[in-house]
Amino acid sequence: MYCKRLFCALALCFPLLVMAQDDQKINLKNLAPPSSPAFVLMDVTPSNIIVPQNIQAFSLQTISAFTGDSSDGMSSNNYAFEFQPYWYAKRTDMNFFKYNNLTSDKDIAAGSNPAVDDYNGYNVFGNAWKNLSVSGGFLNGTFEVFNAPQSFISVGARTRLLTFANYKHISAIKDSYKAYENFMSSAAVISLMGQGLSLDELNKKLVALPGWKQVFDDMNNAVNKKPIFALDVALAYSHFLGDKSQNIDNGFGRFGIWASGDLAFNLPKINPNSYVHVYGVYRYLRDGLNMNMMTNELFAENTSEYGGKLEFEIKSLSFGYEYISRDVNDEYRSIGTIRYKINESLTLNSGFGKNYKSDSNTIALLGLQWGLDYKSAIDPAK
């Protein structure tokens, strides 16, 4: 994902953050690991506690599980997709400040040239629409219930309900934009504007000017810095496709609704993109994955789950430990997690430990996400 607009337009009106060259753009980083609600509902993700900063416009995900008993867990046929409607919708009144949840008491018309200091507030609900995503999945496995692998389809949605940024973070966003304005109004830039260059030539010369890289890096770090606290909510439903060979009819699988919070502490002395995360989660679950061994029939029960996670994030590598307790049959999830972001489009995620009903204490979950950034650009002209 990225914020993109030609430098030439910005030099004239400064309406939004602009980056011209494909190699000089503000990328929205901290993209979501493979944990769509369609997967989380069925407890097949390497981590059940995830509060992603950004979700790719469209992503494909796959999950596999390995245990000491090949009859446990899942097969390799577990796939999901997730997409954000925001990146496909028309955004006529969006600008750099609004995208970063900054608010103003003034009535600022779309397409106008607002001043940085006009924005003196922060909208804690500002990511509810931007971070809304919809997911679907196909899963196949025993799920610690069936004797033979069974198939489920699952759908889900999630969003960022609350976002809190501290004063230092907000100031960094505003200061980076002021530095950008100063750069674009400098004598060197004005001189280039008067040379009658083509857009491509102008862009190349602009990004080669002294001082540009520092302006770019400061803005990139400010835009991508994680908030001090974020609260996500999600819900999902799964449907059992049935098994005629075992005389099991299709029907209700699971329904869940949950909230996940992330308290993120930045470690700038290590790296601007390094954090210590303290997560918490609560989930209500209507669980239809229970088998009456006497009648060979599935039945549903209501459960609640709560837990936490401690995670260390150092640039592209994250590792942590999560524990979630379920108030039925002393079931719990105790898993160590490792995530490596190969690039902004490809993320590898793994988890090792005990997963609720699993008889084995050595279950391993491996997930892969491939994301597409199609139309993931902020452009107020559209």
Short mmCIF file of C-alpha atoms in Angstrom, two decimals:
data_model
loop_
_atom_site.label_atom_id
_atom_site.label_comp_id
_atom_site.label_asym_id
_atom_site.label_seq_id
_atom_site.Cartn_x
_atom_site.Cartn_y
_atom_site.Cartn_z
CA MET A 1 0.00 0.00 0.00
CA TYR A 2 1.26 3.53 -0.59
CA CYS A 3 0.38 7.20 -0.76
CA LYS A 4 1.20 8.37 -4.27
CA ARG A 5 0.81 11.61 -6.18
CA LEU A 6 3.00 13.45 -8.66
CA PHE A 7 5.42 15.99 -7.23
CA CYS A 8 4.43 18.56 -9.80
CA ALA A 9 0.85 18.75 -8.52
CA LEU A 10 2.05 18.96 -4.93
CA ALA A 11 4.48 21.71 -5.63
CA LEU A 12 1.56 23.85 -6.80
CA CYS A 13 -1.03 23.16 -4.09
CA PHE A 14 0.36 20.86 -1.36
CA PRO A 15 -2.98 19.03 -0.86
CA LEU A 16 -1.51 15.65 0.10
CA LEU A 17 1.68 13.72 0.67
CA VAL A 18 3.16 13.04 -2.74
CA MET A 19 5.73 10.65 -3.98
CA ALA A 20 6.53 10.50 -7.66
CA GLN A 21 8.93 7.72 -8.47
CA ASP A 22 8.05 4.07 -7.85
CA ASP A 23 11.20 3.85 -5.74
CA GLN A 24 10.35 7.09 -3.86
CA LYS A 25 6.93 6.46 -2.35
CA ILE A 26 5.56 6.23 1.15
CA ASN A 27 4.79 2.55 1.63
CA LEU A 28 2.23 1.61 4.27
CA LYS A 29 4.22 -0.95 6.22
CA ASN A 30 3.47 -3.24 9.18
CA LEU A 31 1.19 -5.29 6.96
CA ALA A 32 -0.98 -8.01 8.45
CA PRO A 33 0.43 -11.50 8.95
CA PRO A 34 -1.67 -14.50 7.85
CA SER A 35 -4.48 -14.29 10.39
CA SER A 36 -7.76 -13.46 8.67
CA PRO A 37 -10.83 -13.85 10.93
CA ALA A 38 -11.90 -16.76 8.72
CA PHE A 39 -8.82 -18.62 9.99
CA VAL A 40 -8.71 -17.27 13.55
CA LEU A 41 -12.25 -18.53 14.22
CA MET A 42 -11.14 -22.11 13.57
CA ASP A 43 -7.97 -21.84 15.72
CA VAL A 44 -5.70 -22.67 12.80
CA THR A 45 -3.54 -19.54 12.79
CA PRO A 46 0.01 -19.47 14.17
CA SER A 47 -1.19 -16.59 16.37
CA ASN A 48 -4.77 -15.91 17.47
CA ILE A 49 -3.86 -12.49 18.89
CA ILE A 50 -3.07 -10.07 16.09
CA VAL A 51 -3.74 -6.33 15.80
CA PRO A 52 -2.37 -5.43 12.34
CA GLN A 53 -1.39 -1.85 11.64
CA ASN A 54 -2.28 -2.11 7.95
CA ILE A 55 -4.05 -4.74 5.88
CA GLN A 56 -3.22 -5.19 2.22
CA ALA A 57 -5.84 -4.29 -0.36
CA PHE A 58 -6.11 -7.98 -1.23
CA SER A 59 -4.23 -10.97 0.13
CA LEU A 60 -4.17 -14.73 -0.22
CA GLN A 61 -3.29 -16.86 2.79
CA THR A 62 -2.54 -20.51 3.42
CA ILE A 63 -2.09 -22.43 6.68
CA SER A 64 -0.68 -25.90 7.34
CA ALA A 65 -0.34 -27.84 10.60
CA PHE A 66 2.00 -30.61 11.69
CA THR A 67 1.76 -32.74 14.83
CA GLY A 68 3.16 -35.98 16.14
CA ASP A 69 -0.08 -37.71 15.13
CA SER A 70 -0.94 -37.32 11.46
CA SER A 71 -4.64 -37.76 12.26
CA ASP A 72 -4.67 -34.54 14.27
CA GLY A 73 -5.07 -30.98 13.10
CA MET A 74 -5.41 -29.98 9.47
CA SER A 75 -4.48 -30.99 6.01
CA SER A 76 -2.57 -28.65 3.72
CA ASN A 77 -5.81 -27.58 2.00
CA ASN A 78 -6.47 -24.44 4.03
CA TYR A 79 -6.80 -21.23 2.07
CA ALA A 80 -8.22 -17.79 2.76
CA PHE A 81 -8.53 -14.40 1.12
CA GLU A 82 -8.90 -10.98 2.72
CA PHE A 83 -9.56 -7.58 1.19
CA GLN A 84 -10.13 -4.00 2.30
CA PRO A 85 -13.09 -2.21 0.65
CA TYR A 86 -11.50 1.15 1.51
CA TRP A 87 -8.90 0.84 -1.24
CA TYR A 88 -11.59 0.16 -3.86
CA ALA A 89 -13.96 2.96 -2.81
CA LYS A 90 -13.97 6.54 -4.07
CA ARG A 91 -12.36 8.91 -1.53
CA THR A 92 -13.25 12.44 -2.64
CA ASP A 93 -12.42 14.26 0.60
CA MET A 94 -9.26 12.42 1.69
CA ASN A 95 -5.97 14.18 2.30
CA PHE A 96 -2.71 13.49 4.11
CA PHE A 97 -3.96 14.82 7.43
CA LYS A 98 -7.29 13.00 7.42
CA TYR A 99 -5.62 9.75 6.48
CA ASN A 100 -3.47 10.09 9.59
CA ASN A 101 -6.61 10.82 11.69
CA LEU A 102 -5.78 14.48 12.31
CA THR A 103 -8.85 16.70 12.69
CA SER A 104 -9.58 20.41 12.47
CA ASP A 105 -12.20 22.73 13.95
CA LYS A 106 -12.29 24.62 10.66
CA ASP A 107 -14.49 23.78 7.69
CA ILE A 108 -11.92 22.64 5.13
CA ALA A 109 -13.32 22.03 1.65
CA ALA A 110 -12.22 19.07 -0.43
CA GLY A 111 -9.36 19.95 -2.76
CA SER A 112 -8.35 23.01 -0.73
CA ASN A 113 -4.87 23.70 0.60
CA PRO A 114 -5.14 23.41 4.41
CA ALA A 115 -2.33 24.51 6.70
CA VAL A 116 -0.67 21.99 8.99
CA ASP A 117 -1.58 23.98 12.09
CA ASP A 118 -5.27 23.91 11.10
CA TYR A 119 -5.23 20.31 12.33
CA ASN A 120 -5.17 20.36 16.12
CA GLY A 121 -7.18 17.25 17.05
CA TYR A 122 -7.09 13.48 16.65
CA ASN A 123 -9.93 11.15 15.64
CA VAL A 124 -9.63 7.94 17.69
CA PHE A 125 -12.29 6.31 15.46
CA GLY A 126 -10.55 7.36 12.25
CA ASN A 127 -9.39 3.87 11.26
CA ALA A 128 -12.78 2.15 11.56
CA TRP A 129 -13.44 2.47 7.82
CA LYS A 130 -9.84 2.43 6.59
CA ASN A 131 -9.02 -0.83 8.42
CA LEU A 132 -12.28 -2.64 7.71
CA SER A 133 -11.60 -5.95 5.97
CA VAL A 134 -13.67 -8.89 4.80
CA SER A 135 -12.33 -12.43 4.56
CA GLY A 136 -13.34 -15.89 3.47
CA GLY A 137 -11.70 -19.28 3.71
CA PHE A 138 -11.82 -22.97 2.91
CA LEU A 139 -10.48 -25.33 5.57
CA ASN A 140 -10.00 -29.07 5.67
CA GLY A 141 -8.97 -31.17 8.68
CA THR A 142 -10.06 -33.21 11.68
CA PHE A 143 -9.96 -30.21 14.05
CA GLU A 144 -9.37 -32.66 16.92
CA VAL A 145 -13.02 -33.78 16.55
CA PHE A 146 -13.48 -35.98 13.47
CA ASN A 147 -11.92 -39.32 12.60
CA ALA A 148 -11.33 -38.21 9.02
CA PRO A 149 -10.64 -34.75 7.57
CA GLN A 150 -13.75 -32.64 7.03
CA SER A 151 -14.34 -29.45 5.08
CA PHE A 152 -15.56 -26.05 6.28
CA ILE A 153 -16.12 -22.69 4.66
CA SER A 154 -15.65 -19.61 6.77
CA VAL A 155 -16.36 -15.89 6.43
CA GLY A 156 -15.34 -13.03 8.67
CA ALA A 157 -14.73 -9.32 9.09
CA ARG A 158 -12.65 -7.07 11.31
CA THR A 159 -11.86 -3.42 11.85
CA ARG A 160 -9.89 -1.00 14.02
CA LEU A 161 -12.40 0.34 16.56
CA LEU A 162 -10.06 2.64 18.51
CA THR A 163 -6.65 4.17 17.79
CA PHE A 164 -4.68 6.30 20.23
CA ALA A 165 -1.54 8.18 19.18
CA ASN A 166 0.51 10.11 21.72
CA TYR A 167 1.51 13.76 21.38
CA LYS A 168 5.01 12.89 20.19
CA HIS A 169 3.64 10.75 17.34
CA ILE A 170 1.16 13.42 16.22
CA SER A 171 3.87 16.10 16.32
CA ALA A 172 6.17 13.91 14.20
CA ILE A 173 3.48 13.57 11.51
CA LYS A 174 2.89 17.34 11.40
CA ASP A 175 6.58 18.23 11.55
CA SER A 176 7.40 15.84 8.70
CA TYR A 177 4.78 17.52 6.53
CA LYS A 178 6.10 20.99 7.40
CA ALA A 179 9.58 19.85 6.38
CA TYR A 180 8.12 18.55 3.13
CA GLU A 181 6.41 21.90 2.44
CA ASN A 182 9.64 23.76 3.12
CA PHE A 183 11.51 21.48 0.75
CA MET A 184 8.95 21.89 -2.04
CA SER A 185 8.98 25.69 -1.69
CA SER A 186 12.78 25.97 -1.66
CA ALA A 187 14.65 27.97 -4.30
CA ALA A 188 16.10 24.78 -5.82
CA VAL A 189 12.64 23.27 -6.40
CA ILE A 190 11.17 26.53 -7.72
CA SER A 191 14.08 26.75 -10.15
CA LEU A 192 13.36 23.26 -11.46
CA MET A 193 9.69 24.11 -11.91
CA GLY A 194 10.61 26.93 -14.24
CA GLN A 195 12.76 24.84 -16.57
CA GLY A 196 9.89 23.37 -18.58
CA LEU A 197 10.88 19.79 -17.79
CA SER A 198 8.65 16.80 -18.43
CA LEU A 199 7.10 15.16 -15.38
CA ASP A 200 9.53 12.25 -15.50
CA GLU A 201 12.54 14.57 -15.77
CA LEU A 202 11.20 16.81 -13.01
CA ASN A 203 10.60 13.87 -10.70
CA LYS A 204 14.12 12.51 -11.21
CA LYS A 205 15.71 15.88 -10.48
CA LEU A 206 13.51 16.55 -7.45
CA VAL A 207 14.38 13.31 -5.66
CA ALA A 208 18.07 13.85 -6.44
CA LEU A 209 18.18 17.21 -4.64
CA PRO A 210 20.14 17.42 -1.37
CA GLY A 211 17.87 17.04 1.62
CA TRP A 212 15.17 15.04 -0.13
CA LYS A 213 16.14 11.68 1.36
CA GLN A 214 15.97 13.03 4.92
CA VAL A 215 12.54 14.56 4.26
CA PHE A 216 11.34 11.30 2.76
CA ASP A 217 12.71 9.11 5.57
CA ASP A 218 11.25 11.31 8.32
CA MET A 219 7.81 11.29 6.73
CA ASN A 220 7.96 7.56 6.04
CA ASN A 221 8.81 6.83 9.68
CA ALA A 222 6.13 9.18 11.03
CA VAL A 223 3.34 7.78 8.83
CA ASN A 224 4.23 4.17 9.59
CA LYS A 225 4.80 4.49 13.32
CA LYS A 226 2.38 2.34 15.30
CA PRO A 227 -0.06 3.98 17.72
CA ILE A 228 0.51 3.67 21.44
CA PHE A 229 -2.76 1.71 21.73
CA ALA A 230 -5.16 0.12 19.26
CA LEU A 231 -8.31 -1.95 19.72
CA ASP A 232 -9.58 -4.24 16.96
CA VAL A 233 -12.90 -6.08 16.85
CA ALA A 234 -13.77 -9.03 14.62
CA LEU A 235 -16.47 -11.60 13.96
CA ALA A 236 -16.63 -14.74 11.86
CA TYR A 237 -18.88 -17.68 10.98
CA SER A 238 -17.97 -21.13 9.68
CA HIS A 239 -20.22 -23.71 8.03
CA PHE A 240 -19.65 -27.47 8.06
CA LEU A 241 -20.05 -29.02 4.60
CA GLY A 242 -21.06 -32.45 5.93
CA ASP A 243 -19.83 -36.00 5.33
CA LYS A 244 -22.21 -38.48 3.71
CA SER A 245 -19.80 -41.37 4.30
CA GLN A 246 -20.22 -40.89 8.07
CA ASN A 247 -23.88 -39.82 7.87
CA ILE A 248 -23.02 -36.36 9.20
CA ASP A 249 -25.20 -33.59 7.75
CA ASN A 250 -23.93 -30.16 6.83
CA GLY A 251 -24.70 -27.41 9.30
CA PHE A 252 -23.46 -24.87 11.80
CA GLY A 253 -19.73 -24.87 12.52
CA ARG A 254 -18.71 -21.93 14.69
CA PHE A 255 -19.59 -18.32 15.35
CA GLY A 256 -17.31 -15.97 17.23
CA ILE A 257 -16.90 -12.32 18.08
CA TRP A 258 -13.78 -10.96 19.75
CA ALA A 259 -11.76 -7.89 20.67
CA SER A 260 -7.96 -7.60 20.64
CA GLY A 261 -5.94 -4.76 22.13
CA ASP A 262 -2.32 -3.80 21.44
CA LEU A 263 -0.19 -1.63 23.72
CA ALA A 264 2.89 -0.85 21.62
CA PHE A 265 6.11 0.64 22.98
CA ASN A 266 8.47 1.98 20.33
CA LEU A 267 12.20 1.21 20.65
CA PRO A 268 13.77 3.93 18.46
CA LYS A 269 17.27 3.36 19.83
CA ILE A 270 17.20 -0.10 18.26
CA ASN A 271 15.31 0.84 15.10
CA PRO A 272 12.38 3.17 14.25
CA ASN A 273 10.37 0.04 13.37
CA SER A 274 11.12 -1.90 16.58
CA TYR A 275 8.50 -2.41 19.30
CA VAL A 276 7.53 -4.31 22.40
CA HIS A 277 3.86 -5.32 22.18
CA VAL A 278 1.58 -6.27 25.06
CA TYR A 279 -1.63 -7.78 23.69
CA GLY A 280 -4.90 -8.78 25.30
CA VAL A 281 -7.87 -10.65 23.82
CA TYR A 282 -11.41 -11.65 24.76
CA ARG A 283 -13.57 -13.88 22.55
CA TYR A 284 -17.13 -15.19 22.75
CA LEU A 285 -17.50 -18.44 20.85
CA ARG A 286 -20.55 -20.47 19.88
CA ASP A 287 -18.68 -23.71 19.22
CA GLY A 288 -20.32 -26.40 17.11
CA LEU A 289 -17.16 -28.50 16.84
CA ASN A 290 -18.09 -30.91 19.62
CA MET A 291 -18.89 -34.57 19.06
CA ASN A 292 -21.24 -36.67 21.19
CA MET A 293 -19.37 -39.97 21.17
CA MET A 294 -22.52 -41.93 22.09
CA THR A 295 -24.70 -40.66 19.24
CA ASN A 296 -21.95 -39.60 16.81
CA GLU A 297 -23.66 -36.22 16.50
CA LEU A 298 -22.25 -32.73 16.65
CA PHE A 299 -23.49 -30.32 19.29
CA ALA A 300 -22.86 -26.66 20.09
CA GLU A 301 -21.91 -24.93 23.32
CA ASN A 302 -21.12 -21.38 24.37
CA THR A 303 -17.60 -20.59 25.54
CA SER A 304 -15.52 -17.57 26.50
CA GLU A 305 -11.81 -17.06 26.02
CA TYR A 306 -9.35 -14.57 27.38
CA GLY A 307 -5.61 -14.27 27.22
CA GLY A 308 -2.57 -12.25 26.35
CA LYS A 309 0.59 -12.13 24.34
CA LEU A 310 4.04 -10.57 24.67
CA GLU A 311 5.83 -9.90 21.40
CA PHE A 312 9.13 -8.33 20.37
CA GLU A 313 9.25 -6.77 16.90
CA ILE A 314 12.61 -5.86 15.41
CA LYS A 315 12.21 -4.57 11.86
CA SER A 316 11.07 -7.56 9.76
CA LEU A 317 11.37 -10.18 12.52
CA SER A 318 8.86 -10.72 15.34
CA PHE A 319 8.79 -13.37 18.03
CA GLY A 320 6.53 -13.81 21.03
CA TYR A 321 4.47 -16.03 23.28
CA GLU A 322 0.69 -16.17 23.68
CA TYR A 323 -1.56 -17.90 26.18
CA ILE A 324 -5.35 -18.07 25.85
CA SER A 325 -7.67 -19.87 28.27
CA ARG A 326 -11.06 -21.32 27.29
CA ASP A 327 -13.64 -21.79 30.04
CA VAL A 328 -14.59 -25.33 28.91
CA ASN A 329 -12.77 -28.57 29.80
CA ASP A 330 -9.66 -26.67 30.94
CA GLU A 331 -8.72 -26.07 27.31
CA TYR A 332 -6.00 -23.57 26.52
CA ARG A 333 -3.68 -22.39 23.80
CA SER A 334 0.01 -21.97 24.65
CA ILE A 335 2.10 -21.12 21.61
CA GLY A 336 5.39 -19.46 20.78
CA THR A 337 5.28 -17.47 17.56
CA ILE A 338 7.80 -16.32 14.98
CA ARG A 339 6.98 -14.01 12.08
CA TYR A 340 9.30 -12.93 9.29
CA LYS A 341 8.31 -10.37 6.69
CA ILE A 342 10.22 -11.38 3.57
CA ASN A 343 9.05 -8.22 1.82
CA GLU A 344 6.00 -5.95 1.86
CA SER A 345 4.01 -8.55 -0.11
CA LEU A 346 5.14 -11.82 1.46
CA THR A 347 5.02 -12.81 5.15
CA LEU A 348 5.95 -16.12 6.78
CA ASN A 349 4.35 -16.92 10.14
CA SER A 350 4.82 -19.94 12.41
CA GLY A 351 3.68 -21.13 15.81
CA PHE A 352 4.76 -24.00 18.06
CA GLY A 353 3.01 -25.34 21.16
CA LYS A 354 -0.36 -26.60 22.40
CA ASN A 355 -3.56 -25.66 20.58
CA TYR A 356 -6.72 -26.12 22.72
CA LYS A 357 -8.11 -29.64 22.08
CA SER A 358 -4.89 -31.00 20.64
CA ASP A 359 -3.64 -34.10 22.47
CA SER A 360 -0.14 -33.29 21.30
CA ASN A 361 1.95 -30.59 22.95
CA THR A 362 4.09 -30.15 19.86
CA ILE A 363 1.72 -28.85 17.21
CA ALA A 364 3.35 -26.63 14.59
CA LEU A 365 1.39 -24.14 12.51
CA LEU A 366 2.90 -22.60 9.39
CA GLY A 367 1.28 -19.75 7.51
CA LEU A 368 2.10 -17.82 4.36
CA GLN A 369 0.49 -14.61 3.11
CA TRP A 370 0.84 -13.12 -0.33
CA GLY A 371 -0.55 -9.62 -0.72
CA LEU A 372 -1.53 -7.53 -3.72
CA ASP A 373 -1.45 -3.73 -3.53
CA TYR A 374 -3.82 -3.13 -6.44
CA LYS A 375 -5.39 0.36 -6.13
CA SER A 376 -3.84 0.84 -2.66
CA ALA A 377 -3.11 4.51 -3.22
CA ILE A 378 -4.45 7.63 -1.58
CA ASP A 379 -5.58 10.02 -4.29
CA PRO A 380 -8.12 12.74 -3.36
CA ALA A 381 -8.76 13.44 -7.03
CA LYS A 382 -10.66 10.18 -7.36
#
